[in-house]
XYZ file of C-alpha atoms in Angstrom:
531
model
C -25.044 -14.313 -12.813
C -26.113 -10.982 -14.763
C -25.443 -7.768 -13.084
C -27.649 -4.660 -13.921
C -26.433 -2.464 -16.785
C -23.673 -0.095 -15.920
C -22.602 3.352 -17.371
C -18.879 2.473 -17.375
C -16.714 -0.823 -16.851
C -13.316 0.074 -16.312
C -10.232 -3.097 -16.256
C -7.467 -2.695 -14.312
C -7.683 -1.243 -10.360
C -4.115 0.770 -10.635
C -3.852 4.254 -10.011
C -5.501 5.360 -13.673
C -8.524 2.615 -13.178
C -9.602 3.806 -9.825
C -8.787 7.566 -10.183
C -11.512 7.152 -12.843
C -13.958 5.114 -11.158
C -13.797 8.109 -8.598
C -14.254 10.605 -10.743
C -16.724 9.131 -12.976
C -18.888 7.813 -9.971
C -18.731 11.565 -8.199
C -20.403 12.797 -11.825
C -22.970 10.413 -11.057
C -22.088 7.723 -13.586
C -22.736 3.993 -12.517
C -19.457 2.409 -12.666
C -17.686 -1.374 -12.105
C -13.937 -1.944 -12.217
C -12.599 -5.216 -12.181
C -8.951 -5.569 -11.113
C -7.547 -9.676 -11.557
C -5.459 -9.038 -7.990
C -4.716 -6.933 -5.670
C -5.462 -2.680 -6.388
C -2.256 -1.813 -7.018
C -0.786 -4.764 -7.074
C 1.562 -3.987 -10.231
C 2.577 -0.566 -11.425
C 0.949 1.647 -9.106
C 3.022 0.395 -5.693
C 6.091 0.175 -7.503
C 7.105 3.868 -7.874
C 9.428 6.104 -6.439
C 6.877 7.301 -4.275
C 6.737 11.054 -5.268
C 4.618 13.415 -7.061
C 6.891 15.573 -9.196
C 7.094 17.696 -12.158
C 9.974 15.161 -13.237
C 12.721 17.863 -13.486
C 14.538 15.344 -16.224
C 11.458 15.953 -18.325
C 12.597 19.223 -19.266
C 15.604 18.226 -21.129
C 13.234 16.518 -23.505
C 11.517 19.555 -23.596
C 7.913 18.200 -22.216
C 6.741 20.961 -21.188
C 2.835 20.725 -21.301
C 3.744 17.295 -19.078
C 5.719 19.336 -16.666
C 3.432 22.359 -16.445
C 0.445 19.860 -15.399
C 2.547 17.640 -12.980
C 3.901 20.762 -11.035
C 0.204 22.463 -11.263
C -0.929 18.931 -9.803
C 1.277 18.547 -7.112
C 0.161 21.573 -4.694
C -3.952 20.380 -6.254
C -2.883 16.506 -4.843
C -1.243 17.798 -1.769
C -4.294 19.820 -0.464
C -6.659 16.766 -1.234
C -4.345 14.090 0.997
C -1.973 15.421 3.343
C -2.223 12.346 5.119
C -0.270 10.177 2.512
C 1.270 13.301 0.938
C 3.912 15.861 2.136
C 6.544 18.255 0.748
C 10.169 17.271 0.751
C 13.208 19.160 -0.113
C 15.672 17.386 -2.610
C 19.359 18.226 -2.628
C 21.366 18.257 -6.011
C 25.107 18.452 -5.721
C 26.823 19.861 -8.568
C 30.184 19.242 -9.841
C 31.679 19.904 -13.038
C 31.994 17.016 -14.295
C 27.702 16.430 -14.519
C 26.922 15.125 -18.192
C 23.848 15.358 -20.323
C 22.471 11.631 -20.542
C 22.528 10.496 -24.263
C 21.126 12.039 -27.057
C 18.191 14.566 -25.163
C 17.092 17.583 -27.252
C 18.817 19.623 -24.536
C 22.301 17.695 -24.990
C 22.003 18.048 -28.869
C 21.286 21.835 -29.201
C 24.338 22.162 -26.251
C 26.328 20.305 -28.505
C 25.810 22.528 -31.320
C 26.142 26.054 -29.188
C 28.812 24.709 -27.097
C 30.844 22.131 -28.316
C 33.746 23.301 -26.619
C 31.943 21.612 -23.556
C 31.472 18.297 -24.597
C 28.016 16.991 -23.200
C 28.756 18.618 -19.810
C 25.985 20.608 -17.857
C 26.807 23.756 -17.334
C 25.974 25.369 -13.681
C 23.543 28.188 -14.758
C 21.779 25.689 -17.180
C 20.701 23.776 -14.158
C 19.617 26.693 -12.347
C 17.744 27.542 -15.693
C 15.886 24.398 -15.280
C 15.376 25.006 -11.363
C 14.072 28.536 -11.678
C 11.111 27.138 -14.825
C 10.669 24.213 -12.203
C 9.823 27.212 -9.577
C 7.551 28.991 -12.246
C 5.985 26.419 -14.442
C 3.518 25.246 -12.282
C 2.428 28.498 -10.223
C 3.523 27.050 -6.770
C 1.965 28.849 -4.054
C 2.630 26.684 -1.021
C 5.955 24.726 -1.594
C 8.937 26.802 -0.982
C 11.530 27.871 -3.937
C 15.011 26.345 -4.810
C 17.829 27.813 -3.060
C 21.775 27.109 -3.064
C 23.009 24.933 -0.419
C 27.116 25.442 0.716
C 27.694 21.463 1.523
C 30.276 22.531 3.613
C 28.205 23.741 6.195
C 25.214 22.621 5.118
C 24.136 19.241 7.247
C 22.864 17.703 3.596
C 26.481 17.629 2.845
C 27.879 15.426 5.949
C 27.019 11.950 4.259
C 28.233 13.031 0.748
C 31.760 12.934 -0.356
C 33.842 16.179 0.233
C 34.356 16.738 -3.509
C 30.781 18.190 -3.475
C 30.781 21.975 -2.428
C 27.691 23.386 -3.100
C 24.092 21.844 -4.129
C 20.626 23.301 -5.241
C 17.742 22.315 -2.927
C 14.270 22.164 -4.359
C 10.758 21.030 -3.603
C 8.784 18.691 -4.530
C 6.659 15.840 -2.564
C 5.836 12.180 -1.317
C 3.104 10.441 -2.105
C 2.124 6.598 -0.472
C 1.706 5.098 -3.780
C -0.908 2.178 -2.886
C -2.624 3.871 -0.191
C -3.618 6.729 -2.848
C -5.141 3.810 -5.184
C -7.108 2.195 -2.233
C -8.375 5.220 -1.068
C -9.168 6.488 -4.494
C -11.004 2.864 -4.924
C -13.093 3.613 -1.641
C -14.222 6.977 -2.325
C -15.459 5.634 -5.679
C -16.980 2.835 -3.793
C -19.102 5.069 -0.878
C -20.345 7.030 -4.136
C -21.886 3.778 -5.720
C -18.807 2.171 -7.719
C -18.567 -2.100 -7.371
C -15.272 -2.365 -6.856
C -14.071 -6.297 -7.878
C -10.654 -7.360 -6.794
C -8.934 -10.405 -7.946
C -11.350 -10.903 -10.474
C -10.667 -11.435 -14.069
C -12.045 -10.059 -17.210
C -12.144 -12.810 -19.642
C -14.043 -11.581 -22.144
C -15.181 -8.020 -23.539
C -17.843 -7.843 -26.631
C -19.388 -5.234 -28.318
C -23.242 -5.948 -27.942
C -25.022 -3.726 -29.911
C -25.019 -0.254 -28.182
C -23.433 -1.886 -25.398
C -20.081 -4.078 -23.909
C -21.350 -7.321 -22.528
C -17.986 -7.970 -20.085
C -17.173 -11.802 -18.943
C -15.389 -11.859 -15.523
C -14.433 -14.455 -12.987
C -13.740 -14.486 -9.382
C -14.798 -14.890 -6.030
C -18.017 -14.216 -7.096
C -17.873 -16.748 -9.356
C -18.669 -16.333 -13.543
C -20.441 -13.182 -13.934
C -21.973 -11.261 -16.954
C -21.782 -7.455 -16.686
C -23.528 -5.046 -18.916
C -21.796 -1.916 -19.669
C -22.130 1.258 -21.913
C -18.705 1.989 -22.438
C -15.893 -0.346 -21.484
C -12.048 1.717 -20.059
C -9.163 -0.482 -20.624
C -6.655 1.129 -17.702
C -5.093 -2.371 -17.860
C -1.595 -0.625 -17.001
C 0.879 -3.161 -18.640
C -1.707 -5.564 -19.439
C -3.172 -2.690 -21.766
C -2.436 -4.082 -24.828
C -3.009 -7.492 -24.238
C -6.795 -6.299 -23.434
C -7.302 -4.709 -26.552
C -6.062 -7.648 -28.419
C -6.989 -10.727 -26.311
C -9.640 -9.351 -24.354
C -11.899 -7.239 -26.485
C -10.578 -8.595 -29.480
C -9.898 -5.739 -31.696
C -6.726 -5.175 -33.861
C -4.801 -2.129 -33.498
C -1.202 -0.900 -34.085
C -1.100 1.074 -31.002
C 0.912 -0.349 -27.896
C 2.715 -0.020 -24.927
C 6.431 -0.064 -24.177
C 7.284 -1.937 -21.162
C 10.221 -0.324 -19.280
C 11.354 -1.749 -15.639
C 12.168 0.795 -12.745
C 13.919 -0.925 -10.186
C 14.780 0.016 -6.495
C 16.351 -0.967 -3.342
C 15.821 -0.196 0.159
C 18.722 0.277 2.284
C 19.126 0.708 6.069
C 18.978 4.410 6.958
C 22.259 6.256 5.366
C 22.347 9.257 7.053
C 20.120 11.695 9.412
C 18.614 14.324 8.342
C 15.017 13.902 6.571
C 15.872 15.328 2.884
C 16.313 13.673 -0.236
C 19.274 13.839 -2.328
C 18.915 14.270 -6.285
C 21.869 12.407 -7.818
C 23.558 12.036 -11.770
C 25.721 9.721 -12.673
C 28.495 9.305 -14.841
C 25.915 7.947 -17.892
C 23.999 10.928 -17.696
C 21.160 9.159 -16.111
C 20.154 10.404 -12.418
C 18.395 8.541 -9.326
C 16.824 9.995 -5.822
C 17.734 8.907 -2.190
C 15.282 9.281 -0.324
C 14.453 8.881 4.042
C 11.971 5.862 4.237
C 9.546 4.647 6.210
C 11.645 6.441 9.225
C 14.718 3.874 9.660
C 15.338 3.287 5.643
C 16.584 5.045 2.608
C 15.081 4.151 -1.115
C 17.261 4.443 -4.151
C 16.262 4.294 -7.560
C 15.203 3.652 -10.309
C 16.511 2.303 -12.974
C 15.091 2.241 -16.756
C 15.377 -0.529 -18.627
C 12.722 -1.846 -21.525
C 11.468 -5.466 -19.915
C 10.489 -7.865 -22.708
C 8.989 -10.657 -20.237
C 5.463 -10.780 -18.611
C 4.769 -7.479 -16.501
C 4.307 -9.688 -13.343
C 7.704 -11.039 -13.823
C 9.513 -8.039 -12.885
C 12.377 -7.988 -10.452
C 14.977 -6.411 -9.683
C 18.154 -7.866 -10.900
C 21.675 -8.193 -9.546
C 22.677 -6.192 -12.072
C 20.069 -3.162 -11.547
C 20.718 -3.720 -7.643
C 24.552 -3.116 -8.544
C 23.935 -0.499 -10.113
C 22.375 1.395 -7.891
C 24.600 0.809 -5.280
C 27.621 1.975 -7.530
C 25.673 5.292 -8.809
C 24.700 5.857 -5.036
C 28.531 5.224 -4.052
C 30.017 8.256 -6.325
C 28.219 10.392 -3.994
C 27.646 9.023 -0.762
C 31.385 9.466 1.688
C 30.640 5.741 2.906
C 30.099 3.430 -0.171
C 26.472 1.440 -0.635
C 27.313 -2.334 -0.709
C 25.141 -5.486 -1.002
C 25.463 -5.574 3.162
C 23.555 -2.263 3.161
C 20.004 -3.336 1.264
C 17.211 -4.590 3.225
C 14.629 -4.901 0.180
C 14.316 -4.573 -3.573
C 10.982 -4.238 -6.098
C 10.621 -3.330 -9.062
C 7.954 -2.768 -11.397
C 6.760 -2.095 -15.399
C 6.053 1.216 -16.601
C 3.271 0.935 -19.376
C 4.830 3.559 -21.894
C 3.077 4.889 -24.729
C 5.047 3.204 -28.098
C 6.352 6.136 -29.400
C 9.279 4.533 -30.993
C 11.689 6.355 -28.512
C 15.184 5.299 -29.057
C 15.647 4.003 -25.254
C 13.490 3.518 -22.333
C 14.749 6.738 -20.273
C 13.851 8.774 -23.694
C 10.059 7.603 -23.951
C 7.664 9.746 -23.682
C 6.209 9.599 -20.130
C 3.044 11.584 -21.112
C -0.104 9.534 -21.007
C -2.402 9.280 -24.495
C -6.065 8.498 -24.038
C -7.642 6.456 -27.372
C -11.584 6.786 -28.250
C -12.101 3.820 -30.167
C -16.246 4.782 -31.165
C -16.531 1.910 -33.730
C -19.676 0.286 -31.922
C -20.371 0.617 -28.288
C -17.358 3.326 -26.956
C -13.715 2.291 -25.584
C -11.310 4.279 -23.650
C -7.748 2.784 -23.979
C -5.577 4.726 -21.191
C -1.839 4.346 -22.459
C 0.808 5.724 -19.987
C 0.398 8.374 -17.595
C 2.480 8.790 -13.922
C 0.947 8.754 -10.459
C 1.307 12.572 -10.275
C -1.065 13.309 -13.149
C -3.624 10.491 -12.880
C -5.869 13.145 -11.660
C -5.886 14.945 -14.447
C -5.592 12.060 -16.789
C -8.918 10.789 -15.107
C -10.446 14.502 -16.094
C -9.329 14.106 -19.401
C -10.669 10.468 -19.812
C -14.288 11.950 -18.647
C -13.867 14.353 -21.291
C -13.346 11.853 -24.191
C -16.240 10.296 -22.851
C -18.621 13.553 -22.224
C -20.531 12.628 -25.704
C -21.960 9.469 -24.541
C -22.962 10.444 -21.180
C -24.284 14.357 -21.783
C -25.926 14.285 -18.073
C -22.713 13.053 -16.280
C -22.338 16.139 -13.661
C -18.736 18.563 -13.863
C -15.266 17.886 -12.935
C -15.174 18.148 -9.231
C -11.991 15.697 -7.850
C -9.672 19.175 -7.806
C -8.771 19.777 -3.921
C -11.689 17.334 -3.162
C -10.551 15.467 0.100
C -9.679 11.785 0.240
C -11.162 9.734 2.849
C -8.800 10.970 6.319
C -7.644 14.284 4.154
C -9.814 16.673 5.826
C -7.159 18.474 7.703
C -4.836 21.526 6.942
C -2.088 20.696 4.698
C 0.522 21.647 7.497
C -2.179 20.213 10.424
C -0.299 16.566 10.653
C 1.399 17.588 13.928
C -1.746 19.143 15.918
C -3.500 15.549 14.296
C -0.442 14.130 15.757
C -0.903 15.642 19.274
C -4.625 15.123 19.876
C -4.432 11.257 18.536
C -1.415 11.103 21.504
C -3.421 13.255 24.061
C -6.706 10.783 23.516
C -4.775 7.388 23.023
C -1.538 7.891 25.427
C -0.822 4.757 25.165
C 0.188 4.733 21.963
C 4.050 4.993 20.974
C 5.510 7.965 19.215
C 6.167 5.885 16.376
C 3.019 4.107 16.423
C 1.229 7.037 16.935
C 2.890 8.578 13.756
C 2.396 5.580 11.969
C -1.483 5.895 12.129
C -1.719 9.577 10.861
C 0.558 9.119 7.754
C -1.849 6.240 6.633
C -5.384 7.374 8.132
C -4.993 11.096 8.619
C -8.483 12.572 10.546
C -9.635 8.977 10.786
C -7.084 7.610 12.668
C -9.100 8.884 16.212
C -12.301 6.869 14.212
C -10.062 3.739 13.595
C -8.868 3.537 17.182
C -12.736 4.039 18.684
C -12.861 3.962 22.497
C -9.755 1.989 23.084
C -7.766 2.899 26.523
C -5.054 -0.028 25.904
C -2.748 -1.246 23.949
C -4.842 -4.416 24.722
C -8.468 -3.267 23.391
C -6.730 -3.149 19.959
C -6.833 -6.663 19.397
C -4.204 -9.183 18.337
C -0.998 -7.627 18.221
C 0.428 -9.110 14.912
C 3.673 -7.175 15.328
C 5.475 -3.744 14.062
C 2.440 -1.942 15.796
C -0.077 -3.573 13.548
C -3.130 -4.897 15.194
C -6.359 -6.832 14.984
C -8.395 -3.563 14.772
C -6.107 -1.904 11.875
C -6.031 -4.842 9.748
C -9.996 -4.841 10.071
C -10.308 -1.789 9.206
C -8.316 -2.345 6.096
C -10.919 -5.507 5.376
C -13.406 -3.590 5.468
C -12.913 -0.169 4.043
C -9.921 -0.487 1.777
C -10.168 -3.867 0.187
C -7.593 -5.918 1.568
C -7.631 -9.548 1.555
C -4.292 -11.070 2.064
C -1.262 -10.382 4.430
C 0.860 -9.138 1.146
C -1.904 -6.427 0.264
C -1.578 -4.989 4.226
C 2.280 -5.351 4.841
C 3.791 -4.235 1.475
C 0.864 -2.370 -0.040
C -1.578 -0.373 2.191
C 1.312 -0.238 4.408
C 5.229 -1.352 4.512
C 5.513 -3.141 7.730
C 7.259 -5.971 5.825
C 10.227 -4.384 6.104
C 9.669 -4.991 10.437
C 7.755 -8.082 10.274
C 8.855 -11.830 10.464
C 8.000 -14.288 7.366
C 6.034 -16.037 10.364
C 4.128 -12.559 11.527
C 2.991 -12.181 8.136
C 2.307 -16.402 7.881
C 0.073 -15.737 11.389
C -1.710 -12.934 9.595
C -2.635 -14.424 6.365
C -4.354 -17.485 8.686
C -5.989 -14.586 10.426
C -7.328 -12.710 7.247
C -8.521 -16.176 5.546
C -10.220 -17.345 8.717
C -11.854 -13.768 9.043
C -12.829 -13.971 5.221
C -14.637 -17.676 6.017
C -16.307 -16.122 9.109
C -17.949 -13.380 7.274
C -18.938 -15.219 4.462
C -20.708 -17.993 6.699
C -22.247 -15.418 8.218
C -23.679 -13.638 5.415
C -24.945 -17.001 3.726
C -26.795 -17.583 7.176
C -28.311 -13.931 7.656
C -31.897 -13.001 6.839
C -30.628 -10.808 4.243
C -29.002 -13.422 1.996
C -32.180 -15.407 2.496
């Protein structure tokens, strides 16, 4: 089967593949994106779950990377404060805190100060905290201030060798949810959105890509103007193996681990933590009875999809988390681990934590045009999508202007600080609805959490209960407007009831999704339409 020439056909449904689809197809570009599983199946759910400036960056002295995350984050927060919220992090300081390696910052300390051998010095943090404050122009997230752990409830769970902190702002971001939803507003504007299919083949056809796929739709043959390898780790295997072409650039693959342990203390802030190596790692409240820790950074020579994490990342992370915590971390504590590859631009750091975590867009114009997106990070894939339109501006001269800035996601029309009045009128219409529950819905569907729930009066009008507050009419809605297919793409992607369900929940709602999958394609090959 031939499909109809396209404007743009973009590999790879992660964060950087859809946030261009969405931006491309709001210009009024005709776009297809073929992702060969799940969106966000790889990279993009396997974060740390924030948007940040990456207050680490500084040390390496990124500033153009920091400037544009920070700028982002209030931009992002405005657009989806559904799946997005600020959070305050807490960064105890002792004396003792070293510079990690060899950083720019540690080597011109070294040479200024050598009298105090790699250690970071208290008003060099609050250096870095004050052009975290100011890089970025924050106008709605409040400033970094000094905490007295003592006193302080941040410092009841921490170890009473830690006096006094710095607390400062950043924000959370549901990793998967912001790729689906990115994928759907793309979608509603015109984009075909193909998951688990497979690009097998990309050609340059004259002033064209002729693109080879396969999946549920069986072989097809798309037509394309330019082709956008956001392939994620998989980038450089589509250049070579896909498309064909030889090129010296490439990715380095680095593996972020994390664990998930049962909830380690009360309060709802996030602690910023450095080790002994220099290195540092967040703790962070999750998913309301759970704490995340991680990452770690470690290059990964296998295949991208083999990435776990290891008994020896696991460990740790439970022995970095247990210098600081008053209660050690053990094996006892974790409830789940992922982990996942970081496609790095090659820059020929000298270790994973020192590469370059800017993204760098390739125009490769000999024949029809192609995009290669190396690198990025989830809280710039805005602007990374922008800048990918740009490279591309030449070939399409009547695509319409950047518009994605503040532009809602679907269920992000509300106030950034309306959550709780959403909160109360969802309760007030559906009272039937837990507290939790209730919760649940607005952090994942914002304004259209009252539209998913319709005219239900029960608990029962919601379908099939399949457990952890997910039911039948949820995981339909999720069919049908954000691409899900399997249990795994519901339970540990556009949500994280996994972490409540049973092995034979989730068993009894991949039967349910399959069977529902059957039903509506039986009925489509029987309707007058398809005839």
């Amino acid at each position: 089967m031939t499909t109809p020439m396209a404007d743009l056909f973009i590999i790879g449904g992660g964060i950087n593949g859809c946030g261009i689809a969405r931006d491309a197809t709001g210009r009024g570009l005709s776009v297809v994106l073929a992702e060969q599983n799940d969106l966000a199946s790889a990279t993009s759910s396997a974060s740390t779950k924030l948007f940040h400036g990456g207050l680490r960056y500084l040390e390496y002295f990124e500033f153009r990377l920091v400037r544009e995350a920070l700028e982002e984050r209030e931009t992002l927060l405005v657009a989806m404060p559904h799946i997005s919220w600020p959070m305050r992090f807490v960064l105890p300081y002792h004396p003792d805190m070293r510079f990690e390696g060899d950083t720019p910052t540690g080597r011109l300390m070294s040479t200024v100060m050598p009298w105090m051998r790699g250690r970071r010095p208290a008003w060099l943090i609050r250096l870095g905290l004050f052009l975290y404050d100011t890089l970025g122009g924050r106008k709605i997230l409040p400033a970094t201030r000094t905490l007295t752990l003592k006193t302080d409830p941040a410092g009841a769970p921490l170890q009473l060798r830690f006096a006094h902190a710095y607390e400062y702002s950043d924000c959370w971001i549901e990793d998967a949810k912001l790729v689906s939803l990115n994928a759907r507003d793309a979608a509603e504007k015109g984009a075909l959105i193909l998951t688990r299919t497979r690009v097998t083949s990309a050609t340059r056809t004259g002033d064209h890509w002729t693109v080879t796929t396969t999946g549920p739709q069986g072989n097809q043959t798309h037509h394309a103007r330019a082709l956008v390898n956001a392939g994620g780790p998989w980038v450089e295997d589509i250049i070579r193996n896909v498309a064909r072409i030889n090129s010296s650039e490439g990715v380095r693959l680095v593996r972020g681990s994390h664990i998930v342990t049962r909830k380690l203390y009360d309060h709802d802030r996030c602690y910023f933590f450095q080790g002994t190596d220099g290195r540092i790692i967040f703790a962070i409240p999750y998913e309301q009875d759970f704490t995340l820790i991680g990452t770690t950074d470690k290059d990964h020579q296998s295949a991208p999809s083999d990435a776990t994490c290891t008994d020896e990342e696991r460990d740790y992370l439970l022995t970095f988390a247990s210098q600081y915590f008053a209660k050690p971390v053990t094996r006892a504590d974790v409830v789940w681990t992922y982990s996942g590859v970081r496609p790095l631009y090659n820059d020929g750091a000298k270790s994973a934590t020192a590469a370059t975590r800017d993204y760098v867009l390739s125009l490769d114009t000999n024949g029809a045009p192609l995009l290669n997106v190396f690198g990025g990070k989830i809280t710039t894939y805005r602007r990374l999508a922008e800048s990918a339109l740009e490279k591309l501006s030449p070939f399409f001269p009547n695509a319409r202007a950047p518009w994605t800035a503040r532009a809602p996601l679907p269920g992000g029309n509300f106030p950034v600080d309306g959550a709780p009045r959403l909160l109360a009128d969802l309760k007030r219409a559906h009272p039937y609805l837990s507290d939790y529950h209730a919760a649940r819905l607005i952090r994942a569907y914002g304004a259209e959490a009252m539209v998913l729930l319709g005219n239900a009066t029960s608990a029962a009008d919601l379908g099939h209960d399949f457990g952890a507050t997910l039911s039948e009419v949820e995981v339909r809605w999720l069919m049908t407007h954000e691409f899900a297919r399997a249990a795994a793409d519901i339970v540990w992607r556009r949500t994280k009831l996994g972490l409540r369900l049973t092995q034979e929940q989730i068993a009894t709602l991949d039967a349910y999704m399959i069977a529902a999958q059957g039903s509506a394609a039986q009925d489509t090959a029987h309707s007058p339409a398809a005839e």
